[in-house]
mmCIF file of C-alpha atoms in Angstrom:
data_model
loop_
_atom_site.group_PDB
_atom_site.id
_atom_site.type_symbol
_atom_site.label_atom_id
_atom_site.label_comp_id
_atom_site.label_asym_id
_atom_site.label_seq_id
_atom_site.Cartn_x
_atom_site.Cartn_y
_atom_site.Cartn_z
ATOM 1 C CA MET A 1 -27.601 -31.429 -31.359
ATOM 2 C CA GLY A 2 -23.746 -31.264 -31.536
ATOM 3 C CA ALA A 3 -23.615 -27.868 -30.076
ATOM 4 C CA TRP A 4 -25.789 -28.933 -26.993
ATOM 5 C CA ILE A 5 -23.506 -32.146 -26.506
ATOM 6 C CA MET A 6 -20.268 -29.753 -26.504
ATOM 7 C CA LYS A 7 -21.894 -27.397 -24.139
ATOM 8 C CA GLN A 8 -22.970 -30.259 -21.675
ATOM 9 C CA SER A 9 -19.256 -31.670 -22.043
ATOM 10 C CA VAL A 10 -17.816 -28.284 -21.122
ATOM 11 C CA PHE A 11 -19.948 -27.976 -17.970
ATOM 12 C CA PHE A 12 -19.185 -31.488 -16.832
ATOM 13 C CA ASP A 13 -15.515 -30.667 -17.420
ATOM 14 C CA VAL A 14 -15.695 -27.543 -15.406
ATOM 15 C CA GLU A 15 -17.702 -29.203 -12.612
ATOM 16 C CA GLU A 16 -15.086 -32.056 -12.577
ATOM 17 C CA ARG A 17 -12.397 -29.489 -12.330
ATOM 18 C CA LEU A 18 -13.797 -27.440 -9.456
ATOM 19 C CA ALA A 19 -14.511 -30.824 -7.498
ATOM 20 C CA ARG A 20 -10.829 -31.483 -7.782
ATOM 21 C CA LEU A 21 -9.977 -28.010 -6.607
ATOM 22 C CA SER A 22 -12.266 -28.651 -3.454
ATOM 23 C CA GLY A 23 -10.518 -31.932 -2.871
ATOM 24 C CA LEU A 24 -7.108 -30.100 -2.845
ATOM 25 C CA GLY A 25 -8.449 -27.572 -0.316
ATOM 26 C CA ASP A 26 -9.584 -24.315 -2.087
ATOM 27 C CA GLN A 27 -9.371 -21.613 0.614
ATOM 28 C CA LEU A 28 -11.761 -19.401 -1.386
ATOM 29 C CA GLU A 29 -14.219 -22.077 -1.159
ATOM 30 C CA ALA A 30 -13.815 -22.179 2.647
ATOM 31 C CA PHE A 31 -14.298 -18.533 2.771
ATOM 32 C CA SER A 32 -17.481 -19.177 1.218
ATOM 33 C CA ARG A 33 -18.822 -21.571 3.272
ATOM 34 C CA THR A 34 -17.803 -19.811 6.696
ATOM 35 C CA VAL A 35 -18.178 -16.126 5.910
ATOM 36 C CA ASP A 36 -21.326 -14.466 5.244
ATOM 37 C CA PHE A 37 -20.533 -11.771 2.827
ATOM 38 C CA GLU A 38 -24.039 -10.237 2.904
ATOM 39 C CA VAL A 39 -23.443 -8.673 6.256
ATOM 40 C CA PHE A 40 -21.456 -5.948 4.465
ATOM 41 C CA ARG A 41 -24.053 -5.147 1.974
ATOM 42 C CA PRO A 42 -25.726 -2.110 4.033
ATOM 43 C CA ASP A 43 -22.465 -0.518 4.751
ATOM 44 C CA LEU A 44 -21.348 -1.005 1.105
ATOM 45 C CA GLU A 45 -24.411 0.332 -0.437
ATOM 46 C CA LYS A 46 -24.422 3.403 2.019
ATOM 47 C CA ALA A 47 -20.604 4.046 0.976
ATOM 48 C CA LEU A 48 -21.168 3.722 -2.650
ATOM 49 C CA ALA A 49 -24.558 5.410 -2.725
ATOM 50 C CA TYR A 50 -25.663 3.867 -5.984
ATOM 51 C CA SER A 51 -28.452 5.519 -8.213
ATOM 52 C CA ASP A 52 -31.710 3.395 -8.597
ATOM 53 C CA GLY A 53 -30.914 3.184 -12.371
ATOM 54 C CA SER A 54 -33.871 5.254 -13.300
ATOM 55 C CA LYS A 55 -31.571 7.426 -15.642
ATOM 56 C CA GLY A 56 -30.386 4.624 -17.478
ATOM 57 C CA GLY A 57 -26.652 3.429 -18.061
ATOM 58 C CA ARG A 58 -25.011 0.132 -17.586
ATOM 59 C CA PRO A 59 -25.975 -1.103 -13.785
ATOM 60 C CA PRO A 60 -22.895 -1.334 -11.396
ATOM 61 C CA PHE A 61 -21.623 -4.728 -10.455
ATOM 62 C CA ASP A 62 -23.200 -6.218 -7.234
ATOM 63 C CA PRO A 63 -21.324 -4.529 -4.225
ATOM 64 C CA VAL A 64 -20.947 -7.946 -2.369
ATOM 65 C CA LEU A 65 -19.424 -9.619 -5.498
ATOM 66 C CA MET A 66 -17.022 -6.215 -5.830
ATOM 67 C CA SER A 67 -16.082 -6.724 -1.976
ATOM 68 C CA LYS A 68 -15.275 -10.145 -2.412
ATOM 69 C CA ILE A 69 -12.956 -9.072 -5.493
ATOM 70 C CA LEU A 70 -11.000 -6.885 -2.999
ATOM 71 C CA VAL A 71 -10.707 -9.930 -0.569
ATOM 72 C CA ILE A 72 -9.158 -11.982 -3.471
ATOM 73 C CA GLN A 73 -6.857 -9.061 -4.237
ATOM 74 C CA THR A 74 -5.642 -8.697 -0.561
ATOM 75 C CA LEU A 75 -5.255 -12.206 -0.089
ATOM 76 C CA ASN A 76 -2.937 -12.595 -3.024
ATOM 77 C CA ASN A 77 -1.357 -9.257 -3.114
ATOM 78 C CA LEU A 78 -2.619 -8.463 -6.650
ATOM 79 C CA SER A 79 -2.564 -5.301 -8.658
ATOM 80 C CA ASP A 80 -5.765 -4.248 -10.525
ATOM 81 C CA GLU A 81 -4.745 -5.343 -13.657
ATOM 82 C CA ARG A 82 -3.574 -8.738 -12.568
ATOM 83 C CA THR A 83 -6.994 -9.084 -10.592
ATOM 84 C CA GLU A 84 -8.835 -8.651 -13.670
ATOM 85 C CA TYR A 85 -6.781 -11.353 -15.621
ATOM 86 C CA LEU A 86 -6.802 -13.893 -12.666
ATOM 87 C CA ILE A 87 -10.576 -13.733 -12.275
ATOM 88 C CA ASN A 88 -10.863 -14.630 -16.067
ATOM 89 C CA ASP A 89 -8.325 -17.279 -15.816
ATOM 90 C CA ARG A 90 -8.926 -18.980 -12.551
ATOM 91 C CA LEU A 91 -12.166 -21.325 -11.884
ATOM 92 C CA SER A 92 -11.624 -20.894 -8.101
ATOM 93 C CA PHE A 93 -11.968 -17.055 -8.278
ATOM 94 C CA MET A 94 -14.969 -17.686 -10.652
ATOM 95 C CA ARG A 95 -16.579 -19.913 -8.170
ATOM 96 C CA PHE A 96 -15.967 -17.773 -5.302
ATOM 97 C CA LEU A 97 -17.496 -14.730 -7.111
ATOM 98 C CA ALA A 98 -20.273 -16.918 -8.212
ATOM 99 C CA LEU A 99 -19.544 -15.845 -11.975
ATOM 100 C CA GLY A 100 -20.217 -18.333 -14.848
ATOM 101 C CA LEU A 101 -17.911 -18.558 -18.037
ATOM 102 C CA SER A 102 -20.406 -16.300 -19.860
ATOM 103 C CA ASP A 103 -20.833 -13.626 -17.258
ATOM 104 C CA ARG A 104 -19.174 -10.227 -17.490
ATOM 105 C CA VAL A 105 -16.087 -9.578 -15.364
ATOM 106 C CA PRO A 106 -15.282 -6.293 -13.644
ATOM 107 C CA ASP A 107 -12.332 -4.709 -15.408
ATOM 108 C CA ALA A 108 -9.285 -3.171 -13.706
ATOM 109 C CA LYS A 109 -10.785 0.348 -13.853
ATOM 110 C CA THR A 110 -13.958 -0.813 -12.288
ATOM 111 C CA VAL A 111 -12.138 -2.505 -9.384
ATOM 112 C CA TRP A 112 -10.115 0.607 -8.951
ATOM 113 C CA LEU A 113 -13.149 2.880 -8.693
ATOM 114 C CA PHE A 114 -14.877 0.519 -6.386
ATOM 115 C CA ARG A 115 -12.010 0.667 -3.827
ATOM 116 C CA GLU A 116 -11.417 4.318 -4.501
ATOM 117 C CA ARG A 117 -15.293 5.272 -3.485
ATOM 118 C CA LEU A 118 -14.804 3.098 -0.517
ATOM 119 C CA THR A 119 -11.582 4.947 0.528
ATOM 120 C CA GLN A 120 -12.857 8.283 0.144
ATOM 121 C CA THR A 121 -16.060 7.628 2.100
ATOM 122 C CA GLY A 122 -13.984 5.999 5.068
ATOM 123 C CA ALA A 123 -15.935 2.804 4.614
ATOM 124 C CA ILE A 124 -13.200 0.412 5.925
ATOM 125 C CA GLU A 125 -13.690 1.341 9.482
ATOM 126 C CA ARG A 126 -17.412 0.486 9.330
ATOM 127 C CA LEU A 127 -16.715 -2.815 7.276
ATOM 128 C CA PHE A 128 -14.130 -3.758 10.054
ATOM 129 C CA ASP A 129 -16.573 -3.314 12.798
ATOM 130 C CA ARG A 130 -19.275 -5.138 10.861
ATOM 131 C CA PHE A 131 -17.014 -8.240 10.754
ATOM 132 C CA ASP A 132 -16.125 -7.752 14.137
ATOM 133 C CA ALA A 133 -19.554 -7.881 15.219
ATOM 134 C CA THR A 134 -19.969 -11.124 13.356
ATOM 135 C CA LEU A 135 -17.114 -12.638 15.439
ATOM 136 C CA ARG A 136 -18.657 -11.678 18.512
ATOM 137 C CA ASN A 137 -22.024 -13.028 17.500
ATOM 138 C CA ALA A 138 -20.129 -16.423 16.634
ATOM 139 C CA GLY A 139 -18.878 -16.269 20.304
ATOM 140 C CA TYR A 140 -15.479 -14.950 19.900
ATOM 141 C CA LEU A 141 -15.871 -12.157 22.421
ATOM 142 C CA ARG A 142 -13.103 -9.867 23.179
ATOM 143 C CA MET A 143 -11.357 -11.831 26.249
ATOM 144 C CA SER A 144 -8.537 -12.021 28.465
ATOM 145 C CA GLY A 145 -6.982 -8.787 28.005
ATOM 146 C CA GLN A 146 -5.016 -7.265 24.888
ATOM 147 C CA ILE A 147 -1.788 -7.070 23.275
ATOM 148 C CA LEU A 148 -0.470 -3.830 21.573
ATOM 149 C CA ASP A 149 1.991 -3.686 18.723
ATOM 150 C CA ALA A 150 2.924 -1.959 15.497
ATOM 151 C CA THR A 151 4.846 -3.056 12.412
ATOM 152 C CA LEU A 152 6.299 -1.036 9.423
ATOM 153 C CA VAL A 153 4.576 -1.582 6.219
ATOM 154 C CA ALA A 154 6.597 -0.846 2.950
ATOM 155 C CA ALA A 155 5.573 1.761 0.275
ATOM 156 C CA PRO A 156 7.358 2.849 -2.772
ATOM 157 C CA LYS A 157 10.302 4.954 -2.005
ATOM 158 C CA GLN A 158 10.073 8.670 -2.789
ATOM 159 C CA ARG A 159 13.122 10.411 -4.377
ATOM 160 C CA ASN A 160 12.898 13.760 -3.171
ATOM 161 C CA THR A 161 15.615 16.286 -2.387
ATOM 162 C CA ASN A 162 16.428 17.667 0.982
ATOM 163 C CA ALA A 163 14.683 20.844 0.468
ATOM 164 C CA GLU A 164 11.437 18.749 -0.696
ATOM 165 C CA LYS A 165 11.793 16.621 2.486
ATOM 166 C CA ALA A 166 11.843 19.526 4.757
ATOM 167 C CA ASP A 167 8.701 20.963 3.135
ATOM 168 C CA LEU A 168 6.884 17.808 3.521
ATOM 169 C CA ARG A 169 7.927 17.350 7.110
ATOM 170 C CA ALA A 170 6.559 20.935 7.759
ATOM 171 C CA GLY A 171 3.295 19.996 5.975
ATOM 172 C CA ARG A 172 3.924 22.192 2.938
ATOM 173 C CA ILE A 173 3.712 21.207 -0.847
ATOM 174 C CA PRO A 174 7.124 21.837 -2.482
ATOM 175 C CA GLU A 175 7.058 24.871 -4.510
ATOM 176 C CA ASP A 176 8.258 23.130 -7.770
ATOM 177 C CA TRP A 177 5.240 20.528 -7.365
ATOM 178 C CA GLN A 178 2.603 23.151 -7.188
ATOM 179 C CA ASP A 179 2.217 23.647 -10.851
ATOM 180 C CA LYS A 180 2.920 20.122 -11.863
ATOM 181 C CA PRO A 181 -0.336 18.293 -10.859
ATOM 182 C CA ALA A 182 0.626 15.121 -12.693
ATOM 183 C CA LYS A 183 3.865 15.086 -10.358
ATOM 184 C CA LEU A 184 2.045 15.922 -7.561
ATOM 185 C CA SER A 185 -0.532 13.162 -7.810
ATOM 186 C CA HIS A 186 2.331 10.651 -7.990
ATOM 187 C CA LYS A 187 4.070 11.892 -4.825
ATOM 188 C CA ASP A 188 3.308 10.280 -1.402
ATOM 189 C CA ARG A 189 3.202 13.237 1.136
ATOM 190 C CA ARG A 190 2.523 11.229 3.977
ATOM 191 C CA ALA A 191 4.838 8.281 3.930
ATOM 192 C CA ARG A 192 7.881 8.735 5.936
ATOM 193 C CA TRP A 193 11.570 7.444 6.123
ATOM 194 C CA THR A 194 12.542 5.800 9.557
ATOM 195 C CA LEU A 195 15.319 3.466 10.884
ATOM 196 C CA LYS A 196 14.468 -0.022 11.271
ATOM 197 C CA PHE A 197 16.513 -1.755 13.985
ATOM 198 C CA THR A 198 17.432 -5.584 13.605
ATOM 199 C CA LYS A 199 19.694 -7.876 15.359
ATOM 200 C CA ALA A 200 23.022 -8.101 13.842
ATOM 201 C CA LYS A 201 23.868 -11.552 12.756
ATOM 202 C CA ARG A 202 26.397 -13.946 13.942
ATOM 203 C CA GLN A 203 29.783 -13.396 12.240
ATOM 204 C CA ASP A 204 31.774 -16.315 10.623
ATOM 205 C CA ASP A 205 33.904 -16.554 13.540
ATOM 206 C CA GLY A 206 31.023 -16.992 15.871
ATOM 207 C CA THR A 207 31.017 -13.485 17.432
ATOM 208 C CA ILE A 208 27.995 -11.186 17.471
ATOM 209 C CA PRO A 209 28.499 -7.532 17.087
ATOM 210 C CA ALA A 210 27.819 -5.305 19.889
ATOM 211 C CA THR A 211 25.492 -2.855 17.900
ATOM 212 C CA ASP A 212 22.279 -3.673 16.116
ATOM 213 C CA LEU A 213 21.793 -2.911 12.510
ATOM 214 C CA ALA A 214 19.870 0.320 11.322
ATOM 215 C CA ILE A 215 18.059 -0.174 8.141
ATOM 216 C CA PRO A 216 16.560 2.792 6.349
ATOM 217 C CA PHE A 217 13.023 2.167 5.730
ATOM 218 C CA SER A 218 9.948 3.975 3.847
ATOM 219 C CA GLY A 219 6.428 3.829 4.258
ATOM 220 C CA TYR A 220 3.592 3.454 6.986
ATOM 221 C CA LYS A 221 3.161 1.861 10.424
ATOM 222 C CA SER A 222 0.241 -0.525 11.189
ATOM 223 C CA HIS A 223 -0.940 -0.424 14.805
ATOM 224 C CA VAL A 224 -3.032 -3.217 16.287
ATOM 225 C CA SER A 225 -4.556 -4.449 19.385
ATOM 226 C CA ILE A 226 -5.610 -7.982 19.526
ATOM 227 C CA ASP A 227 -7.495 -9.898 22.110
ATOM 228 C CA ARG A 228 -5.375 -12.413 24.152
ATOM 229 C CA LYS A 229 -7.901 -15.209 23.977
ATOM 230 C CA PHE A 230 -8.514 -15.497 20.231
ATOM 231 C CA TRP A 231 -5.845 -13.501 18.503
ATOM 232 C CA PHE A 232 -8.383 -11.403 16.592
ATOM 233 C CA ILE A 233 -7.466 -7.981 15.847
ATOM 234 C CA ARG A 234 -9.852 -5.713 17.496
ATOM 235 C CA LYS A 235 -8.618 -2.182 17.207
ATOM 236 C CA TRP A 236 -6.139 -0.643 14.680
ATOM 237 C CA LYS A 237 -4.586 2.657 13.310
ATOM 238 C CA THR A 238 -2.750 3.495 10.252
ATOM 239 C CA MET A 239 0.180 6.181 10.818
ATOM 240 C CA ASP A 240 3.486 7.092 8.821
ATOM 241 C CA ALA A 241 6.557 4.989 9.492
ATOM 242 C CA ALA A 242 8.263 7.782 11.670
ATOM 243 C CA ASP A 243 5.255 8.101 14.043
ATOM 244 C CA SER A 244 5.875 7.143 17.709
ATOM 245 C CA ASP A 245 4.307 3.754 18.792
ATOM 246 C CA GLY A 246 3.760 4.786 22.449
ATOM 247 C CA ALA A 247 1.514 8.047 21.761
ATOM 248 C CA ARG A 248 -1.027 5.796 19.833
ATOM 249 C CA LEU A 249 -1.967 3.731 23.150
ATOM 250 C CA ARG A 250 -3.783 6.995 24.156
ATOM 251 C CA GLU A 251 -5.589 7.436 20.888
ATOM 252 C CA GLY A 252 -8.199 4.738 20.528
ATOM 253 C CA LEU A 253 -6.037 1.453 20.563
ATOM 254 C CA LEU A 254 -7.110 0.363 23.958
ATOM 255 C CA ASP A 255 -10.404 -1.870 23.879
ATOM 256 C CA LYS A 256 -12.688 -1.010 27.009
ATOM 257 C CA THR A 257 -15.145 -3.995 26.022
ATOM 258 C CA ASN A 258 -12.439 -6.502 26.645
ATOM 259 C CA THR A 259 -13.590 -8.794 29.467
ATOM 260 C CA ALA A 260 -10.104 -8.388 31.228
ATOM 261 C CA SER A 261 -8.287 -5.347 31.806
ATOM 262 C CA THR A 262 -4.688 -6.296 31.368
ATOM 263 C CA VAL A 263 -2.685 -4.644 28.538
ATOM 264 C CA TRP A 264 0.645 -6.285 27.138
ATOM 265 C CA ALA A 265 3.054 -4.190 25.025
ATOM 266 C CA ASP A 266 6.639 -3.619 24.270
ATOM 267 C CA THR A 267 8.869 -0.896 25.664
ATOM 268 C CA ALA A 268 8.036 1.451 22.953
ATOM 269 C CA TYR A 269 4.653 1.804 24.788
ATOM 270 C CA ARG A 270 6.328 2.385 28.220
ATOM 271 C CA SER A 271 5.900 6.051 29.466
ATOM 272 C CA LYS A 272 4.757 7.829 32.250
ATOM 273 C CA ALA A 273 1.865 9.341 30.296
ATOM 274 C CA ASN A 274 0.729 5.985 29.138
ATOM 275 C CA GLU A 275 0.827 4.582 32.636
ATOM 276 C CA ASP A 276 -1.009 7.179 34.090
ATOM 277 C CA PHE A 277 -3.629 7.058 31.269
ATOM 278 C CA MET A 278 -4.045 3.278 31.756
ATOM 279 C CA GLU A 279 -4.565 3.388 35.548
ATOM 280 C CA LYS A 280 -7.112 6.536 35.114
ATOM 281 C CA GLN A 281 -9.090 4.341 32.377
ATOM 282 C CA GLY A 282 -8.848 1.191 34.574
ATOM 283 C CA PHE A 283 -6.531 -1.048 32.810
ATOM 284 C CA VAL A 284 -3.690 -3.119 34.169
ATOM 285 C CA SER A 285 -0.388 -2.466 32.680
ATOM 286 C CA LYS A 286 1.942 -5.252 31.865
ATOM 287 C CA VAL A 287 3.934 -3.039 29.545
ATOM 288 C CA HIS A 288 7.557 -4.308 29.206
ATOM 289 C CA ARG A 289 9.773 -2.112 31.535
ATOM 290 C CA LYS A 290 13.044 -0.486 30.042
ATOM 291 C CA LYS A 291 16.583 -1.372 30.705
ATOM 292 C CA PRO A 292 18.178 1.492 32.748
ATOM 293 C CA HIS A 293 20.642 3.480 30.619
ATOM 294 C CA LEU A 294 24.023 2.266 30.252
ATOM 295 C CA LYS A 295 23.402 -0.461 33.066
ATOM 296 C CA PRO A 296 22.664 -4.011 32.970
ATOM 297 C CA MET A 297 19.020 -5.166 32.993
ATOM 298 C CA PRO A 298 18.386 -5.901 37.009
ATOM 299 C CA LEU A 299 17.067 -9.423 37.557
ATOM 300 C CA HIS A 300 13.864 -8.218 39.090
ATOM 301 C CA ILE A 301 13.020 -6.581 35.849
ATOM 302 C CA GLN A 302 14.208 -9.136 33.562
ATOM 303 C CA LYS A 303 12.331 -12.036 34.830
ATOM 304 C CA PRO A 304 8.829 -10.254 34.774
ATOM 305 C CA ASN A 305 9.640 -9.130 31.293
ATOM 306 C CA ALA A 306 10.544 -12.607 30.298
ATOM 307 C CA GLY A 307 7.142 -13.812 31.375
ATOM 308 C CA LYS A 308 5.499 -10.661 29.507
ATOM 309 C CA SER A 309 7.148 -11.743 26.348
ATOM 310 C CA VAL A 310 5.600 -15.163 26.278
ATOM 311 C CA ILE A 311 2.090 -13.500 25.844
ATOM 312 C CA ARG A 312 3.101 -10.444 24.041
ATOM 313 C CA SER A 313 4.856 -12.340 21.133
ATOM 314 C CA ARG A 314 1.558 -13.742 19.980
ATOM 315 C CA VAL A 315 1.016 -10.338 18.222
ATOM 316 C CA GLU A 316 3.962 -11.305 16.018
ATOM 317 C CA HIS A 317 1.828 -13.970 14.600
ATOM 318 C CA VAL A 318 -0.687 -11.466 13.087
ATOM 319 C CA PHE A 319 1.777 -9.488 11.329
ATOM 320 C CA ALA A 320 3.933 -12.542 10.046
ATOM 321 C CA ASP A 321 0.600 -14.084 8.774
ATOM 322 C CA GLN A 322 -0.188 -10.708 7.085
ATOM 323 C CA LYS A 323 3.361 -10.374 5.503
ATOM 324 C CA SER A 324 4.030 -13.841 4.551
ATOM 325 C CA GLN A 325 0.532 -15.030 3.450
ATOM 326 C CA THR A 326 -0.888 -11.811 1.835
ATOM 327 C CA GLY A 327 2.502 -9.742 1.049
ATOM 328 C CA LEU A 328 1.261 -6.760 2.861
ATOM 329 C CA PHE A 329 2.687 -3.884 0.708
ATOM 330 C CA ILE A 330 1.455 -0.587 -0.138
ATOM 331 C CA ARG A 331 1.127 0.102 -3.558
ATOM 332 C CA THR A 332 -0.920 3.402 -3.550
ATOM 333 C CA VAL A 333 -0.181 7.120 -2.788
ATOM 334 C CA GLY A 334 -1.339 8.875 0.668
ATOM 335 C CA ILE A 335 -2.354 7.797 4.032
ATOM 336 C CA ILE A 336 -5.882 7.512 3.049
ATOM 337 C CA ARG A 337 -5.480 4.912 0.653
ATOM 338 C CA ALA A 338 -2.685 3.103 2.906
ATOM 339 C CA THR A 339 -5.397 3.045 5.616
ATOM 340 C CA MET A 340 -7.793 1.490 3.221
ATOM 341 C CA ARG A 341 -4.919 -1.217 2.275
ATOM 342 C CA ILE A 342 -4.071 -1.921 5.868
ATOM 343 C CA GLY A 343 -7.705 -2.164 6.873
ATOM 344 C CA LEU A 344 -8.400 -4.696 4.081
ATOM 345 C CA ALA A 345 -5.218 -6.570 5.539
ATOM 346 C CA ASN A 346 -6.861 -6.720 8.784
ATOM 347 C CA ILE A 347 -10.222 -7.769 7.852
ATOM 348 C CA VAL A 348 -8.937 -10.547 5.716
ATOM 349 C CA TYR A 349 -6.524 -11.780 8.784
ATOM 350 C CA ASN A 350 -9.691 -11.938 11.083
ATOM 351 C CA MET A 351 -11.398 -13.952 8.302
ATOM 352 C CA ARG A 352 -8.499 -16.384 7.957
ATOM 353 C CA ARG A 353 -8.276 -16.660 11.552
ATOM 354 C CA PHE A 354 -12.044 -17.175 12.047
ATOM 355 C CA LEU A 355 -11.780 -20.225 9.550
ATOM 356 C CA PHE A 356 -8.950 -21.701 11.310
ATOM 357 C CA LEU A 357 -10.799 -21.408 14.700
ATOM 358 C CA GLU A 358 -14.078 -22.747 13.082
ATOM 359 C CA ARG A 359 -12.174 -25.725 11.606
ATOM 360 C CA ILE A 360 -10.507 -26.369 14.907
ATOM 361 C CA SER A 361 -13.972 -26.454 16.750
ATOM 362 C CA ALA A 362 -15.570 -28.539 14.008
ATOM 363 C CA THR A 363 -13.047 -31.381 14.669
ATOM 364 C CA ALA A 364 -12.732 -31.096 18.199
#
């Protein structure tokens, strides 16, 4: 009798704590109410290709539950080990995953294996498209044109010699690495160094240096195309940090299903090849024009560019959200895993944007 009363007491204590979390605004609870994670099940099962269990052994965790764990990871920028700990520790995580206090929790190795299977089968593109279909079915069509941009995503710095860097740029594996598989597995052969330019800060005397700052940067580059109407990511691509922005415009970033044909982008996307490509494909270019070399910006270019900037700047919201809210960073090795990480960040951004728009719609 005493044990039953204790269990009942624990149950009511947990329910009371969860109710308090709901009152404080549990974001994961909002995810559960608004996002139907079951839509991902067919793609997850196809990618994982689980057996029917007839051969025995411990059955795998539900793939939808595991996908929700990846959402938790992405939202909070967690390692696999930290994810395992916090699922056991936080009631809000357990509620989101529909796990009870006595239920088995996937360990860090299980989370890694699940993500790795999705990575190696290229499932992230299908999962992204699946949620985009959910957005369109909810009425969030690709409308009012599209905005292109790219942002650098940091990865662990590689301490390589000049000779090793030359081999990597040429697509070769450095000779010293070939007979050291452990070292090779920890070397990211696709991350690249580039220079990140930023405006020089105003000095103490009030003057601003004439030249911008060039900061060395190692990692990858996330290219996105968002719709102007709702600011959802509709197309995306992951490349190394030294990759040129402009060429990606012709490699699947433009969305022909948008209800408007206008394309906004900064000067990195301005080239004769891109302008010709857009014209042939039926797009209307609103890409920024470049300043003439060693000459001041003419007024007839400056004014249109300023008008374009008002619209184009909306894409900065996407990158700011991903980096400030989810701490976008590449922990893994290789561009395939970097693509998985950035793809998850793009899906989670769209989910958060969906929650925001649905909440606005409900209060309107």
